[in-house]
């Protein structure tokens, strides 16, 4: 089946504008993750969804960032009042779930965000 | 808290050279350990994993052994190829709620 898809692939916006990034996980995967990859940096965890449970938002850098996952499938990451430091590649990953945390994450191609 | 530390790059090797990329971790319990790879222009993909101490993960000629006593999961390959040029990320997960990734090591293999 299809892998994880993300849209748009590239987004250029002006400082202060809001942006929405979309992630469509692999069908049947109950876990969905958002990460941020800045130039020269590793992957920064942002948020995690598991089924119908409350999301783990501990990685969101500020209250300008929010995410939702509708119907346990598609997820949208919203950044309000974008700042230049928000420029990065935003990655989405999905996985099935095990209590042991040994499930493989499948990553999307990412959305490259540039805030001017 | 949990964390992963991997050797900084970039690493440049000649084809057929031996590769080691060091990775050490800090965890409160018994994590699963992973190596992910990001080839130029592509998304991250799993390279190999190990879920308990002394397990060896292997794939595409790469190997890594889960060493609990040294809290390490070093990536090795006996003879690298140009096609191995990529960025390699070490990662751990204990509960599946969060994955912790290292900062990545860029590898360039020259003919």
PDB file of C-alpha atoms in Angstrom:
ATOM      1  CA  UNK A   1       0.000   0.000   0.000  1.00  0.00           C
ATOM      2  CA  UNK A   2       0.912   3.649  -0.050  1.00  0.00           C
ATOM      3  CA  UNK A   3       3.430   5.042   2.369  1.00  0.00           C
ATOM      4  CA  UNK A   4       3.119   8.120   4.531  1.00  0.00           C
ATOM      5  CA  UNK A   5       2.297  11.177   2.474  1.00  0.00           C
ATOM      6  CA  UNK A   6       2.699  14.815   3.386  1.00  0.00           C
ATOM      7  CA  UNK A   7       1.551  18.015   1.772  1.00  0.00           C
ATOM      8  CA  UNK A   8       2.615  20.459   0.667  1.00  0.00           C
ATOM      9  CA  UNK A   9       6.135  19.341  -0.121  1.00  0.00           C
ATOM     10  CA  UNK A  10       7.343  22.929   0.064  1.00  0.00           C
ATOM     11  CA  UNK A  11       5.805  25.991   1.651  1.00  0.00           C
ATOM     12  CA  UNK A  12       7.059  29.549   1.575  1.00  0.00           C
ATOM     13  CA  UNK A  13       5.234  32.004   3.786  1.00  0.00           C
ATOM     14  CA  UNK A  14       5.654  35.436   5.231  1.00  0.00           C
ATOM     15  CA  UNK A  15       6.435  36.036   8.859  1.00  0.00           C
ATOM     16  CA  UNK A  16       3.240  36.343  10.875  1.00  0.00           C
ATOM     17  CA  UNK A  17       1.096  34.173   8.618  1.00  0.00           C
ATOM     18  CA  UNK A  18      -0.462  30.873   9.683  1.00  0.00           C
ATOM     19  CA  UNK A  19       0.398  27.610   7.927  1.00  0.00           C
ATOM     20  CA  UNK A  20      -1.140  24.158   7.909  1.00  0.00           C
ATOM     21  CA  UNK A  21       0.830  21.025   7.157  1.00  0.00           C
ATOM     22  CA  UNK A  22      -0.905  17.768   6.377  1.00  0.00           C
ATOM     23  CA  UNK A  23       0.065  14.170   7.029  1.00  0.00           C
ATOM     24  CA  UNK A  24      -1.686  11.081   5.726  1.00  0.00           C
ATOM     25  CA  UNK A  25      -0.359   8.025   7.571  1.00  0.00           C
ATOM     26  CA  UNK A  26      -0.207   4.432   6.441  1.00  0.00           C
ATOM     27  CA  UNK A  27      -3.642   2.870   6.641  1.00  0.00           C
ATOM     28  CA  UNK A  28      -4.137   0.969   9.868  1.00  0.00           C
ATOM     29  CA  UNK A  29      -1.300   2.641  11.731  1.00  0.00           C
ATOM     30  CA  UNK A  30      -2.547   3.814  15.093  1.00  0.00           C
ATOM     31  CA  UNK A  31       0.469   5.910  16.060  1.00  0.00           C
ATOM     32  CA  UNK A  32       1.384   9.178  14.360  1.00  0.00           C
ATOM     33  CA  UNK A  33       4.329  11.438  15.126  1.00  0.00           C
ATOM     34  CA  UNK A  34       5.405  14.903  14.059  1.00  0.00           C
ATOM     35  CA  UNK A  35       9.054  15.945  14.105  1.00  0.00           C
ATOM     36  CA  UNK A  36      10.992  19.017  13.080  1.00  0.00           C
ATOM     37  CA  UNK A  37      14.374  18.788  11.387  1.00  0.00           C
ATOM     38  CA  UNK A  38      16.309  22.013  11.305  1.00  0.00           C
ATOM     39  CA  UNK A  39      19.441  22.489   9.240  1.00  0.00           C
ATOM     40  CA  UNK A  40      22.324  20.728  10.924  1.00  0.00           C
ATOM     41  CA  UNK A  41      20.135  19.466  13.740  1.00  0.00           C
ATOM     42  CA  UNK A  42      18.662  16.112  14.589  1.00  0.00           C
ATOM     43  CA  UNK A  43      15.014  15.290  14.695  1.00  0.00           C
ATOM     44  CA  UNK A  44      13.088  17.243  17.282  1.00  0.00           C
ATOM     45  CA  UNK A  45       9.986  15.483  18.573  1.00  0.00           C
ATOM     46  CA  UNK A  46       6.885  17.673  18.438  1.00  0.00           C
ATOM     47  CA  UNK A  47       3.758  15.636  19.115  1.00  0.00           C
ATOM     48  CA  UNK A  48       2.517  12.052  19.222  1.00  0.00           C
ATOM     49  CA  UNK A  49      -0.964  10.636  18.628  1.00  0.00           C
ATOM     50  CA  UNK A  50      -1.943   7.128  19.671  1.00  0.00           C
ATOM     51  CA  UNK A  51      -5.395   5.961  18.689  1.00  0.00           C
ATOM     52  CA  UNK A  52      -8.097   7.859  20.533  1.00  0.00           C
ATOM     53  CA  UNK A  53      -5.890   8.771  23.474  1.00  0.00           C
ATOM     54  CA  UNK A  54      -4.986  12.329  24.331  1.00  0.00           C
ATOM     55  CA  UNK A  55      -1.931  13.337  22.305  1.00  0.00           C
ATOM     56  CA  UNK A  56       1.487  13.763  23.859  1.00  0.00           C
ATOM     57  CA  UNK A  57       2.181  17.431  23.171  1.00  0.00           C
ATOM     58  CA  UNK A  58       5.305  17.677  25.283  1.00  0.00           C
ATOM     59  CA  UNK A  59       7.540  18.514  22.332  1.00  0.00           C
ATOM     60  CA  UNK A  60       5.618  21.469  20.953  1.00  0.00           C
ATOM     61  CA  UNK A  61       7.970  24.465  21.200  1.00  0.00           C
ATOM     62  CA  UNK A  62       5.333  27.118  21.830  1.00  0.00           C
ATOM     63  CA  UNK A  63       1.585  27.695  21.942  1.00  0.00           C
ATOM     64  CA  UNK A  64       1.765  28.829  18.324  1.00  0.00           C
ATOM     65  CA  UNK A  65       2.041  25.153  17.411  1.00  0.00           C
ATOM     66  CA  UNK A  66      -0.929  22.817  17.489  1.00  0.00           C
ATOM     67  CA  UNK A  67      -1.952  19.593  15.834  1.00  0.00           C
ATOM     68  CA  UNK A  68      -5.014  17.495  15.432  1.00  0.00           C
ATOM     69  CA  UNK A  69      -5.780  14.090  14.081  1.00  0.00           C
ATOM     70  CA  UNK A  70      -9.240  13.551  12.697  1.00  0.00           C
ATOM     71  CA  UNK A  71     -10.852  10.156  12.785  1.00  0.00           C
ATOM     72  CA  UNK A  72      -7.629   8.546  13.858  1.00  0.00           C
ATOM     73  CA  UNK A  73      -6.130   9.033  10.427  1.00  0.00           C
ATOM     74  CA  UNK A  74      -5.091  12.286   8.759  1.00  0.00           C
ATOM     75  CA  UNK A  75      -3.258  14.815  10.900  1.00  0.00           C
ATOM     76  CA  UNK A  76      -2.763  18.548  10.497  1.00  0.00           C
ATOM     77  CA  UNK A  77       0.025  20.522  12.133  1.00  0.00           C
ATOM     78  CA  UNK A  78      -0.785  24.215  12.401  1.00  0.00           C
ATOM     79  CA  UNK A  79       1.738  26.941  13.073  1.00  0.00           C
ATOM     80  CA  UNK A  80       0.222  30.314  13.888  1.00  0.00           C
ATOM     81  CA  UNK A  81       1.981  33.645  13.441  1.00  0.00           C
ATOM     82  CA  UNK A  82       5.018  31.989  11.877  1.00  0.00           C
ATOM     83  CA  UNK A  83       8.499  33.189  12.762  1.00  0.00           C
ATOM     84  CA  UNK A  84      11.703  32.836  10.797  1.00  0.00           C
ATOM     85  CA  UNK A  85      13.008  30.308  13.324  1.00  0.00           C
ATOM     86  CA  UNK A  86      10.116  28.026  12.359  1.00  0.00           C
ATOM     87  CA  UNK A  87      11.845  27.403   9.029  1.00  0.00           C
ATOM     88  CA  UNK A  88      12.656  23.698   8.924  1.00  0.00           C
ATOM     89  CA  UNK A  89      11.594  20.400   7.441  1.00  0.00           C
ATOM     90  CA  UNK A  90       8.541  19.013   9.216  1.00  0.00           C
ATOM     91  CA  UNK A  91       8.405  15.240   9.183  1.00  0.00           C
ATOM     92  CA  UNK A  92       5.497  12.973   9.899  1.00  0.00           C
ATOM     93  CA  UNK A  93       5.830   9.301  10.769  1.00  0.00           C
ATOM     94  CA  UNK A  94       3.392   6.538  11.549  1.00  0.00           C
ATOM     95  CA  UNK A  95       3.649   3.106  13.070  1.00  0.00           C
ATOM     96  CA  UNK A  96       1.594   0.301  14.439  1.00  0.00           C
ATOM     97  CA  UNK A  97       1.760  -0.052  18.184  1.00  0.00           C
ATOM     98  CA  UNK A  98       3.332  -2.314  20.704  1.00  0.00           C
ATOM     99  CA  UNK A  99       3.830  -1.912  24.418  1.00  0.00           C
ATOM    100  CA  UNK A 100       7.538  -2.498  23.991  1.00  0.00           C
ATOM    101  CA  UNK A 101       8.163   0.482  21.723  1.00  0.00           C
ATOM    102  CA  UNK A 102       9.892  -1.645  19.128  1.00  0.00           C
ATOM    103  CA  UNK A 103       7.681  -0.787  16.215  1.00  0.00           C
ATOM    104  CA  UNK A 104       9.292   0.689  13.127  1.00  0.00           C
ATOM    105  CA  UNK A 105       8.362   4.232  12.232  1.00  0.00           C
ATOM    106  CA  UNK A 106       7.611   4.966   8.601  1.00  0.00           C
ATOM    107  CA  UNK A 107       8.429   8.510   7.603  1.00  0.00           C
ATOM    108  CA  UNK A 108       6.873  10.762   5.041  1.00  0.00           C
ATOM    109  CA  UNK A 109       8.950  12.852   2.643  1.00  0.00           C
ATOM    110  CA  UNK A 110       8.518  15.963   4.777  1.00  0.00           C
ATOM    111  CA  UNK A 111       7.305  19.491   4.230  1.00  0.00           C
ATOM    112  CA  UNK A 112      10.041  22.067   3.785  1.00  0.00           C
ATOM    113  CA  UNK A 113       8.832  25.315   5.373  1.00  0.00           C
ATOM    114  CA  UNK A 114      10.529  28.612   4.698  1.00  0.00           C
ATOM    115  CA  UNK A 115       9.398  31.697   6.602  1.00  0.00           C
ATOM    116  CA  UNK A 116      10.545  34.933   5.030  1.00  0.00           C
TER     117      UNK A 116
ATOM    118  CA  UNK B   1      15.501  11.691  30.638  1.00  0.00           C
ATOM    119  CA  UNK B   2      16.187   9.507  27.668  1.00  0.00           C
ATOM    120  CA  UNK B   3      18.688  10.688  25.083  1.00  0.00           C
ATOM    121  CA  UNK B   4      20.931   9.551  22.279  1.00  0.00           C
ATOM    122  CA  UNK B   5      24.418  10.796  21.500  1.00  0.00           C
ATOM    123  CA  UNK B   6      26.079   9.940  18.235  1.00  0.00           C
ATOM    124  CA  UNK B   7      29.393  10.912  16.774  1.00  0.00           C
ATOM    125  CA  UNK B   8      29.458  14.120  14.884  1.00  0.00           C
ATOM    126  CA  UNK B   9      30.252  14.194  11.236  1.00  0.00           C
ATOM    127  CA  UNK B  10      30.755  14.656   8.549  1.00  0.00           C
ATOM    128  CA  UNK B  11      32.554  11.410   7.866  1.00  0.00           C
ATOM    129  CA  UNK B  12      34.336  10.916   4.559  1.00  0.00           C
ATOM    130  CA  UNK B  13      35.635   7.498   3.581  1.00  0.00           C
ATOM    131  CA  UNK B  14      37.068   5.873   0.510  1.00  0.00           C
ATOM    132  CA  UNK B  15      35.138   3.070  -1.084  1.00  0.00           C
ATOM    133  CA  UNK B  16      35.716  -0.313   0.616  1.00  0.00           C
ATOM    134  CA  UNK B  17      36.849   1.306   3.861  1.00  0.00           C
ATOM    135  CA  UNK B  18      35.564   0.144   7.255  1.00  0.00           C
ATOM    136  CA  UNK B  19      32.855   2.260   8.829  1.00  0.00           C
ATOM    137  CA  UNK B  20      32.002   2.835  12.463  1.00  0.00           C
ATOM    138  CA  UNK B  21      29.507   5.416  13.640  1.00  0.00           C
ATOM    139  CA  UNK B  22      29.334   5.578  17.411  1.00  0.00           C
ATOM    140  CA  UNK B  23      26.056   5.835  19.277  1.00  0.00           C
ATOM    141  CA  UNK B  24      25.495   5.825  23.033  1.00  0.00           C
ATOM    142  CA  UNK B  25      22.265   6.224  24.849  1.00  0.00           C
ATOM    143  CA  UNK B  26      20.735   7.118  28.177  1.00  0.00           C
ATOM    144  CA  UNK B  27      17.505   5.454  29.170  1.00  0.00           C
ATOM    145  CA  UNK B  28      15.602   4.747  32.337  1.00  0.00           C
ATOM    146  CA  UNK B  29      14.475   1.278  31.311  1.00  0.00           C
ATOM    147  CA  UNK B  30      15.139  -1.190  28.531  1.00  0.00           C
ATOM    148  CA  UNK B  31      14.754   0.607  25.226  1.00  0.00           C
ATOM    149  CA  UNK B  32      14.608  -0.643  21.691  1.00  0.00           C
ATOM    150  CA  UNK B  33      17.395   0.804  19.571  1.00  0.00           C
ATOM    151  CA  UNK B  34      17.297   1.807  15.930  1.00  0.00           C
ATOM    152  CA  UNK B  35      19.419   3.118  13.106  1.00  0.00           C
ATOM    153  CA  UNK B  36      17.588   5.158  10.491  1.00  0.00           C
ATOM    154  CA  UNK B  37      19.127   6.340   7.229  1.00  0.00           C
ATOM    155  CA  UNK B  38      18.290   9.298   5.040  1.00  0.00           C
ATOM    156  CA  UNK B  39      19.610   9.022   1.501  1.00  0.00           C
ATOM    157  CA  UNK B  40      19.977  12.244  -0.511  1.00  0.00           C
ATOM    158  CA  UNK B  41      16.584  13.512  -1.571  1.00  0.00           C
ATOM    159  CA  UNK B  42      14.714  10.744   0.242  1.00  0.00           C
ATOM    160  CA  UNK B  43      12.860  10.353   3.506  1.00  0.00           C
ATOM    161  CA  UNK B  44      14.119   8.589   6.588  1.00  0.00           C
ATOM    162  CA  UNK B  45      13.871   4.847   6.546  1.00  0.00           C
ATOM    163  CA  UNK B  46      14.686   2.143   9.018  1.00  0.00           C
ATOM    164  CA  UNK B  47      18.089   0.547   8.470  1.00  0.00           C
ATOM    165  CA  UNK B  48      18.135  -1.888  11.386  1.00  0.00           C
ATOM    166  CA  UNK B  49      16.962  -2.340  14.943  1.00  0.00           C
ATOM    167  CA  UNK B  50      17.551  -4.360  18.095  1.00  0.00           C
ATOM    168  CA  UNK B  51      15.015  -4.797  20.837  1.00  0.00           C
ATOM    169  CA  UNK B  52      16.974  -6.315  23.701  1.00  0.00           C
ATOM    170  CA  UNK B  53      20.476  -6.545  25.092  1.00  0.00           C
ATOM    171  CA  UNK B  54      23.018  -8.494  23.028  1.00  0.00           C
ATOM    172  CA  UNK B  55      20.748  -8.524  19.981  1.00  0.00           C
ATOM    173  CA  UNK B  56      22.452  -7.714  16.703  1.00  0.00           C
ATOM    174  CA  UNK B  57      20.542  -5.838  14.043  1.00  0.00           C
ATOM    175  CA  UNK B  58      21.752  -6.195  10.481  1.00  0.00           C
ATOM    176  CA  UNK B  59      20.755  -5.047   7.027  1.00  0.00           C
ATOM    177  CA  UNK B  60      22.500  -4.223   3.739  1.00  0.00           C
ATOM    178  CA  UNK B  61      25.863  -5.207   5.228  1.00  0.00           C
ATOM    179  CA  UNK B  62      25.440  -2.894   8.209  1.00  0.00           C
ATOM    180  CA  UNK B  63      25.447  -4.269  11.751  1.00  0.00           C
ATOM    181  CA  UNK B  64      24.903  -2.905  15.237  1.00  0.00           C
ATOM    182  CA  UNK B  65      24.929  -4.766  18.540  1.00  0.00           C
ATOM    183  CA  UNK B  66      22.874  -3.670  21.529  1.00  0.00           C
ATOM    184  CA  UNK B  67      25.404  -3.382  24.369  1.00  0.00           C
ATOM    185  CA  UNK B  68      23.676  -2.789  27.660  1.00  0.00           C
ATOM    186  CA  UNK B  69      26.903  -2.735  29.691  1.00  0.00           C
ATOM    187  CA  UNK B  70      28.297   0.152  27.647  1.00  0.00           C
ATOM    188  CA  UNK B  71      24.893   1.627  26.668  1.00  0.00           C
ATOM    189  CA  UNK B  72      25.993   1.636  23.060  1.00  0.00           C
ATOM    190  CA  UNK B  73      24.667   0.705  19.638  1.00  0.00           C
ATOM    191  CA  UNK B  74      27.528   1.449  17.253  1.00  0.00           C
ATOM    192  CA  UNK B  75      26.884   1.087  13.534  1.00  0.00           C
ATOM    193  CA  UNK B  76      29.490  -0.808  11.494  1.00  0.00           C
ATOM    194  CA  UNK B  77      30.050  -1.894   7.936  1.00  0.00           C
ATOM    195  CA  UNK B  78      33.066  -3.742   6.696  1.00  0.00           C
ATOM    196  CA  UNK B  79      33.286  -2.269   3.217  1.00  0.00           C
ATOM    197  CA  UNK B  80      31.361   0.876   2.341  1.00  0.00           C
ATOM    198  CA  UNK B  81      30.150   1.757  -1.125  1.00  0.00           C
ATOM    199  CA  UNK B  82      29.431   5.077  -2.772  1.00  0.00           C
ATOM    200  CA  UNK B  83      25.740   4.245  -2.526  1.00  0.00           C
ATOM    201  CA  UNK B  84      26.030   4.253   1.293  1.00  0.00           C
ATOM    202  CA  UNK B  85      26.494   8.017   1.270  1.00  0.00           C
ATOM    203  CA  UNK B  86      23.676   9.308   3.468  1.00  0.00           C
ATOM    204  CA  UNK B  87      22.859  10.701   6.879  1.00  0.00           C
ATOM    205  CA  UNK B  88      22.565   8.107   9.629  1.00  0.00           C
ATOM    206  CA  UNK B  89      20.450   8.598  12.752  1.00  0.00           C
ATOM    207  CA  UNK B  90      20.585   6.554  15.925  1.00  0.00           C
ATOM    208  CA  UNK B  91      17.352   6.409  17.910  1.00  0.00           C
ATOM    209  CA  UNK B  92      15.751   4.773  20.915  1.00  0.00           C
ATOM    210  CA  UNK B  93      12.253   4.141  22.163  1.00  0.00           C
ATOM    211  CA  UNK B  94      11.117   2.696  25.449  1.00  0.00           C
ATOM    212  CA  UNK B  95       7.358   2.808  25.411  1.00  0.00           C
ATOM    213  CA  UNK B  96       6.592   3.754  21.850  1.00  0.00           C
ATOM    214  CA  UNK B  97       5.310   7.107  23.006  1.00  0.00           C
ATOM    215  CA  UNK B  98       8.449   8.953  22.089  1.00  0.00           C
ATOM    216  CA  UNK B  99      11.412   8.242  19.937  1.00  0.00           C
ATOM    217  CA  UNK B 100      14.655  10.006  20.758  1.00  0.00           C
ATOM    218  CA  UNK B 101      16.933  10.654  17.818  1.00  0.00           C
ATOM    219  CA  UNK B 102      20.567  11.613  17.654  1.00  0.00           C
ATOM    220  CA  UNK B 103      21.679  14.598  15.632  1.00  0.00           C
ATOM    221  CA  UNK B 104      22.655  12.491  12.634  1.00  0.00           C
ATOM    222  CA  UNK B 105      26.009  11.656  11.078  1.00  0.00           C
ATOM    223  CA  UNK B 106      26.629  12.521   7.468  1.00  0.00           C
ATOM    224  CA  UNK B 107      28.643   9.931   5.551  1.00  0.00           C
ATOM    225  CA  UNK B 108      30.242  10.556   2.183  1.00  0.00           C
ATOM    226  CA  UNK B 109      31.943   7.679   0.395  1.00  0.00           C
ATOM    227  CA  UNK B 110      34.282   8.640  -2.407  1.00  0.00           C
ATOM    228  CA  UNK B 111      35.295   6.294  -5.238  1.00  0.00           C
TER     229      UNK B 111
END
